[in-house]
PDB file of C-alpha atoms in Angstrom:
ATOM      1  CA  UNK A 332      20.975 157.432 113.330  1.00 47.00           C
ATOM      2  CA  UNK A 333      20.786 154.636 116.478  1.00 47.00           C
ATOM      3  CA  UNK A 334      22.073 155.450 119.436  1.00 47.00           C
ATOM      4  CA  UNK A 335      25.580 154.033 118.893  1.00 48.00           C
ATOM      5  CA  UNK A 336      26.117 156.795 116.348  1.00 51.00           C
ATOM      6  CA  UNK A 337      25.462 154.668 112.983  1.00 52.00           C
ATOM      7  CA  UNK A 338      23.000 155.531 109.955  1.00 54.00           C
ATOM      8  CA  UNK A 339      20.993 152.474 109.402  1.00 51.00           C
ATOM      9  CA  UNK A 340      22.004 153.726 105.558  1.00 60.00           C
ATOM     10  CA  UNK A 341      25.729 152.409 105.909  1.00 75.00           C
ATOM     11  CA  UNK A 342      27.217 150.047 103.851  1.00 91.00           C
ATOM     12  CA  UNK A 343      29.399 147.750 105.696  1.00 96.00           C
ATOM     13  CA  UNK A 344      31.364 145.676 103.390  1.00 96.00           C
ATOM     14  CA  UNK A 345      33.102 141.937 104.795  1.00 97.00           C
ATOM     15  CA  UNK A 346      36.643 142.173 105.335  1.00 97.00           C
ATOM     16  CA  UNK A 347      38.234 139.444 103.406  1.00 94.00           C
ATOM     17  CA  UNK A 348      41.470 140.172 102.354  1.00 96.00           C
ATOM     18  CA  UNK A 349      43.392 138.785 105.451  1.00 95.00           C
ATOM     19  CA  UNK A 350      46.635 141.269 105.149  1.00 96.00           C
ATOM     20  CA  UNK A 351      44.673 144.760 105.179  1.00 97.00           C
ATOM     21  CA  UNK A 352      45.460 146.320 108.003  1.00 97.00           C
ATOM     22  CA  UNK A 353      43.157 148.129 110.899  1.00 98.00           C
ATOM     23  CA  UNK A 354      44.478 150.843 112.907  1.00 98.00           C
ATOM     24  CA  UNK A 355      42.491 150.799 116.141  1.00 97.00           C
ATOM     25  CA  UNK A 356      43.563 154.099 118.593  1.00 95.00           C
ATOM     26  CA  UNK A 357      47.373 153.523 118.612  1.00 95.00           C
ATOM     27  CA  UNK A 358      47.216 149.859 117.860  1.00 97.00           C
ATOM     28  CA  UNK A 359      47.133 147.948 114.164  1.00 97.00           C
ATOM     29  CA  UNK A 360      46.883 144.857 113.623  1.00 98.00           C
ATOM     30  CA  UNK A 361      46.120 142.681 110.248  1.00 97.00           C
ATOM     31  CA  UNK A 362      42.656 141.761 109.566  1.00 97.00           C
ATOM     32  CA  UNK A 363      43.900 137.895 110.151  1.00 97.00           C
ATOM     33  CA  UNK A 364      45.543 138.840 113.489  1.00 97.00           C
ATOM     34  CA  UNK A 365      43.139 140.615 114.919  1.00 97.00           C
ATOM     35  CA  UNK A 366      40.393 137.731 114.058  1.00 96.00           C
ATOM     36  CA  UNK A 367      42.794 135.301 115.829  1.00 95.00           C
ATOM     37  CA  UNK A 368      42.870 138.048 119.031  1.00 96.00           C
ATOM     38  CA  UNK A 369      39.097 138.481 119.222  1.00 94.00           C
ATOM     39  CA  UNK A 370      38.332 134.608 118.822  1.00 90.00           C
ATOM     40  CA  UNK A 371      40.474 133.965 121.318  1.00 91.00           C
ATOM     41  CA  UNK A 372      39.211 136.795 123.808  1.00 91.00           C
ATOM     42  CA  UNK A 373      35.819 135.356 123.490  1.00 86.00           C
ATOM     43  CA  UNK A 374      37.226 131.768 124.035  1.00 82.00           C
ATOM     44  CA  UNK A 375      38.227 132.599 127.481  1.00 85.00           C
ATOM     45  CA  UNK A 376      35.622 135.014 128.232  1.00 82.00           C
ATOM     46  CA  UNK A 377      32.862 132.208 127.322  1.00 78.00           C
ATOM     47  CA  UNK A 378      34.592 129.658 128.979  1.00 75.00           C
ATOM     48  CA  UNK A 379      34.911 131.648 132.573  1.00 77.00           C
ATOM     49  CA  UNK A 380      32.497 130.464 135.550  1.00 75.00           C
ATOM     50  CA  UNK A 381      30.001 132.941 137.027  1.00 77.00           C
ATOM     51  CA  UNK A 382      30.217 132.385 140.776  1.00 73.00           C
ATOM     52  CA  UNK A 383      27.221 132.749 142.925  1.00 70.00           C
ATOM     53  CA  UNK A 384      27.669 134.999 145.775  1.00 71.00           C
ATOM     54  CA  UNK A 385      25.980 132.710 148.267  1.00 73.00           C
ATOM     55  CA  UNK A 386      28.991 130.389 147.582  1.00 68.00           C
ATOM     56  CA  UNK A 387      32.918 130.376 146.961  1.00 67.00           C
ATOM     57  CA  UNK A 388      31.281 127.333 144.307  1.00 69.00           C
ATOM     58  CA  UNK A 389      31.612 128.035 140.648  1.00 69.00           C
ATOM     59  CA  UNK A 390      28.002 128.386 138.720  1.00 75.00           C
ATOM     60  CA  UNK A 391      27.600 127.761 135.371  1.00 76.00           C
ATOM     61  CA  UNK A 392      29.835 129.038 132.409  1.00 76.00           C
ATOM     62  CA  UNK A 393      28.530 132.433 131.011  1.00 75.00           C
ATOM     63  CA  UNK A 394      27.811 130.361 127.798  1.00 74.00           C
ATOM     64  CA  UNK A 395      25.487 128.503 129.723  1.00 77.00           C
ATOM     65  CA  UNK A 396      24.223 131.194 131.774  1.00 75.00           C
ATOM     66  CA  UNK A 397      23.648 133.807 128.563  1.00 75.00           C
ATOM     67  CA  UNK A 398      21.707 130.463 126.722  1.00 79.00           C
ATOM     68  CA  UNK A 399      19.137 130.175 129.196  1.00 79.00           C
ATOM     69  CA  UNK A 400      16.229 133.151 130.021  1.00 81.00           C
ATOM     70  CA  UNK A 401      13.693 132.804 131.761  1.00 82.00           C
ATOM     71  CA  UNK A 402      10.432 134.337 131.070  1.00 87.00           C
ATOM     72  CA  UNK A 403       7.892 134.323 134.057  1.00 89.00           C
ATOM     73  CA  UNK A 404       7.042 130.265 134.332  1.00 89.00           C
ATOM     74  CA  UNK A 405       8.514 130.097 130.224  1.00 89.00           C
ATOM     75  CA  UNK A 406      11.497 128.477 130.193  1.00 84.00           C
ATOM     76  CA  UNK A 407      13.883 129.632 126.414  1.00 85.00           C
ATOM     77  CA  UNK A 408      16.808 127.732 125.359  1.00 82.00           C
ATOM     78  CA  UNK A 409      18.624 129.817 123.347  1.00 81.00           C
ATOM     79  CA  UNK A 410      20.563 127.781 120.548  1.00 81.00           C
ATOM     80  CA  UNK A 411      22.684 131.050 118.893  1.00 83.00           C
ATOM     81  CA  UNK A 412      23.584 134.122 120.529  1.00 82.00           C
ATOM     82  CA  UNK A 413      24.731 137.364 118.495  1.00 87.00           C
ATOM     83  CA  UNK A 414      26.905 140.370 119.618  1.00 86.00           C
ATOM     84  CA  UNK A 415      27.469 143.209 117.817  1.00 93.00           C
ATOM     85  CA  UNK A 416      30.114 146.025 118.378  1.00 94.00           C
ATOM     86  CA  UNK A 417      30.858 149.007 116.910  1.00 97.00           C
ATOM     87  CA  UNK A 418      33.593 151.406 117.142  1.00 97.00           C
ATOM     88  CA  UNK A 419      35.656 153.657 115.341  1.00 98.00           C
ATOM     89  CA  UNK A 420      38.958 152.828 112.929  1.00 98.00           C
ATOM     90  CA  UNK A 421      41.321 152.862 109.872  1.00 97.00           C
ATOM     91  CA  UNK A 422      42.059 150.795 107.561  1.00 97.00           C
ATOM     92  CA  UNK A 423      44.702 150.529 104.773  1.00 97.00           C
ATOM     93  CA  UNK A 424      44.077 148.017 102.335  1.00 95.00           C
ATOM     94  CA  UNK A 425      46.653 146.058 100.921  1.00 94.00           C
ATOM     95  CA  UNK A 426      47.970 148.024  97.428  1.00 92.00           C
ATOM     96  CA  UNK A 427      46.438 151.445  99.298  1.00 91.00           C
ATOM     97  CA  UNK A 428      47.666 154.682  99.370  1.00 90.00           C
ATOM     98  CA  UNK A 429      46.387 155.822 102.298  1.00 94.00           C
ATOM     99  CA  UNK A 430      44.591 154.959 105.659  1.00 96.00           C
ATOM    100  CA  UNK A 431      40.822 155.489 105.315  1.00 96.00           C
ATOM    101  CA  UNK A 432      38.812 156.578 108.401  1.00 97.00           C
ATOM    102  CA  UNK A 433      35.740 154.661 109.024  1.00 97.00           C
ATOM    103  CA  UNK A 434      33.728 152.116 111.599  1.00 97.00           C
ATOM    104  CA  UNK A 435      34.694 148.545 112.475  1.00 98.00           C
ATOM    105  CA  UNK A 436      31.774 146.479 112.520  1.00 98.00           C
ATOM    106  CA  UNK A 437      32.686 142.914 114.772  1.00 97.00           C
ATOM    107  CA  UNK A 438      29.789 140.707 114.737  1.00 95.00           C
ATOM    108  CA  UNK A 439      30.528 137.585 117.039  1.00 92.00           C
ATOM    109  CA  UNK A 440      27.569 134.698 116.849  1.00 90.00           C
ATOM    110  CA  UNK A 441      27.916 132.043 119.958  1.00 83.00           C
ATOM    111  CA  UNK A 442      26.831 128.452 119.693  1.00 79.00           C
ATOM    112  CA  UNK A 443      25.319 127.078 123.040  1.00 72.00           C
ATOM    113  CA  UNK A 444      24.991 123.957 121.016  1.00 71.00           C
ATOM    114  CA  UNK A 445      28.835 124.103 120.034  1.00 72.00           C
ATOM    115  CA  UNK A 446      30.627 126.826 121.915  1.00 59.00           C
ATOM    116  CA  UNK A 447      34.041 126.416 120.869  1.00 66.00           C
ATOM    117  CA  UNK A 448      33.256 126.929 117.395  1.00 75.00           C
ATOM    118  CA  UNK A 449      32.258 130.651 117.505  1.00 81.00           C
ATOM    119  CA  UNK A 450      31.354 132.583 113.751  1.00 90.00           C
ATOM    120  CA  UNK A 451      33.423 135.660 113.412  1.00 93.00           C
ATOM    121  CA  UNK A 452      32.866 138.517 110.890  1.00 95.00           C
ATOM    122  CA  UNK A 453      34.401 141.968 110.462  1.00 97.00           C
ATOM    123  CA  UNK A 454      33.425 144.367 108.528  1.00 97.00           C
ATOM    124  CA  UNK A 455      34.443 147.781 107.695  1.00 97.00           C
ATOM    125  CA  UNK A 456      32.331 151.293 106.250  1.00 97.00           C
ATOM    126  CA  UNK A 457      34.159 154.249 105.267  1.00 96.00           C
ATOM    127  CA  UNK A 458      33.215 157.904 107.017  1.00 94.00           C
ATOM    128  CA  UNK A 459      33.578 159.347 103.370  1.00 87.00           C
ATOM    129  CA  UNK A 460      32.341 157.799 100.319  1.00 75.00           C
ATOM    130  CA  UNK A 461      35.058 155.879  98.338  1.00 64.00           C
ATOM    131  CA  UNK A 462      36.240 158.427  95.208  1.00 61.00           C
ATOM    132  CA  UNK A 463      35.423 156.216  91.986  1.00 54.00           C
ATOM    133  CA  UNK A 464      37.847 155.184  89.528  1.00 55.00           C
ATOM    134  CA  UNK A 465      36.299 156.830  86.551  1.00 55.00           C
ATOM    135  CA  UNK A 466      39.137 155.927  83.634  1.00 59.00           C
ATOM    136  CA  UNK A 467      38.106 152.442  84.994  1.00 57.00           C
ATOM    137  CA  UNK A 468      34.512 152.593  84.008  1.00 58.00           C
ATOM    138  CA  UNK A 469      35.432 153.507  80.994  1.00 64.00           C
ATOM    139  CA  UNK A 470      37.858 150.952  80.121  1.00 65.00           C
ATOM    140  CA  UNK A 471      34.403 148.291  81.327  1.00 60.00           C
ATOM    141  CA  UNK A 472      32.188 150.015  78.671  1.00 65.00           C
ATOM    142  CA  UNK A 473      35.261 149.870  76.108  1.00 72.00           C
ATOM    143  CA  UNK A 474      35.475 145.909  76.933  1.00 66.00           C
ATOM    144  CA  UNK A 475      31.557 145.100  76.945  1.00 67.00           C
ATOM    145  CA  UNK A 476      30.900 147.052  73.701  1.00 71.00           C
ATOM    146  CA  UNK A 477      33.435 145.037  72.069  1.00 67.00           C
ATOM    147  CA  UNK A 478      31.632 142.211  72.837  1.00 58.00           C
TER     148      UNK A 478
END
């Protein structure tokens, strides 16, 4: 385990089917909708100013400020930036019976080179193993023996 509570073991699968539905505390939102809410949180959050206390004078943008570190005399330009967040959810896939408790995996990568074009991906691993469809293995072995 890390210190943010997840096994290094867990498989986090993409979520791609844009009308599944996370439950997040009290709020849900479709996997499309909340893509379009955490792009454009980002958006503004990237775009703000960082103002330097010496002055009422904007600085630099924080996409600016986050793409720049310096290292002694070493000056790094940092071309990509990565966040990662993890926290706790449901989902209910589309065609599911039930909501199924798990962790919401947001990985956000920023562009200094392009920073309005952000790369968003979600991803989702259940707390409990997913039960199997058994009947449906055996219908595959049916199919490929037939072959």
């Amino acid at each position: 385990m890390t210190e943010t509570g997840i096994n290094m073991n867990e498989k986090f699968t993409p979520l791609e089917c844009d009308d599944d539905v996370i439950l997040l505390e009290k709020d849900s939102f479709k996997v499309s909708r909340l893509k379009e809410l955490i792009e454009e949180e980002i958006r503004k959050k990237l775009q703000q100013h960082i103002y330097e206390y010496t002055s009422l004078y904007p600085g630099v943008s924080m996409v600016e400020f986050l793409s720049k570190l310096s290292i002694g005399q070493k000056k790094i330009n940092l071309k990509e930036i990565q966040h990662n967040y993890v926290t706790d959810c449901q989902l209910l896939k589309v065609g599911g019976h039930y909501w199924q408790k798990g962790k919401l995996r947001i990985q956000i990568c920023t562009s200094s080179v392009t920073p309005y074009q952000n790369k968003l991906y979600l991803e989702f691993c259940p707390d409990e193993p997913v039960e199997h469809d058994f009947i449906l293995d055996e219908i595959c072995k049916i199919v490929q023996s037939d072959k």
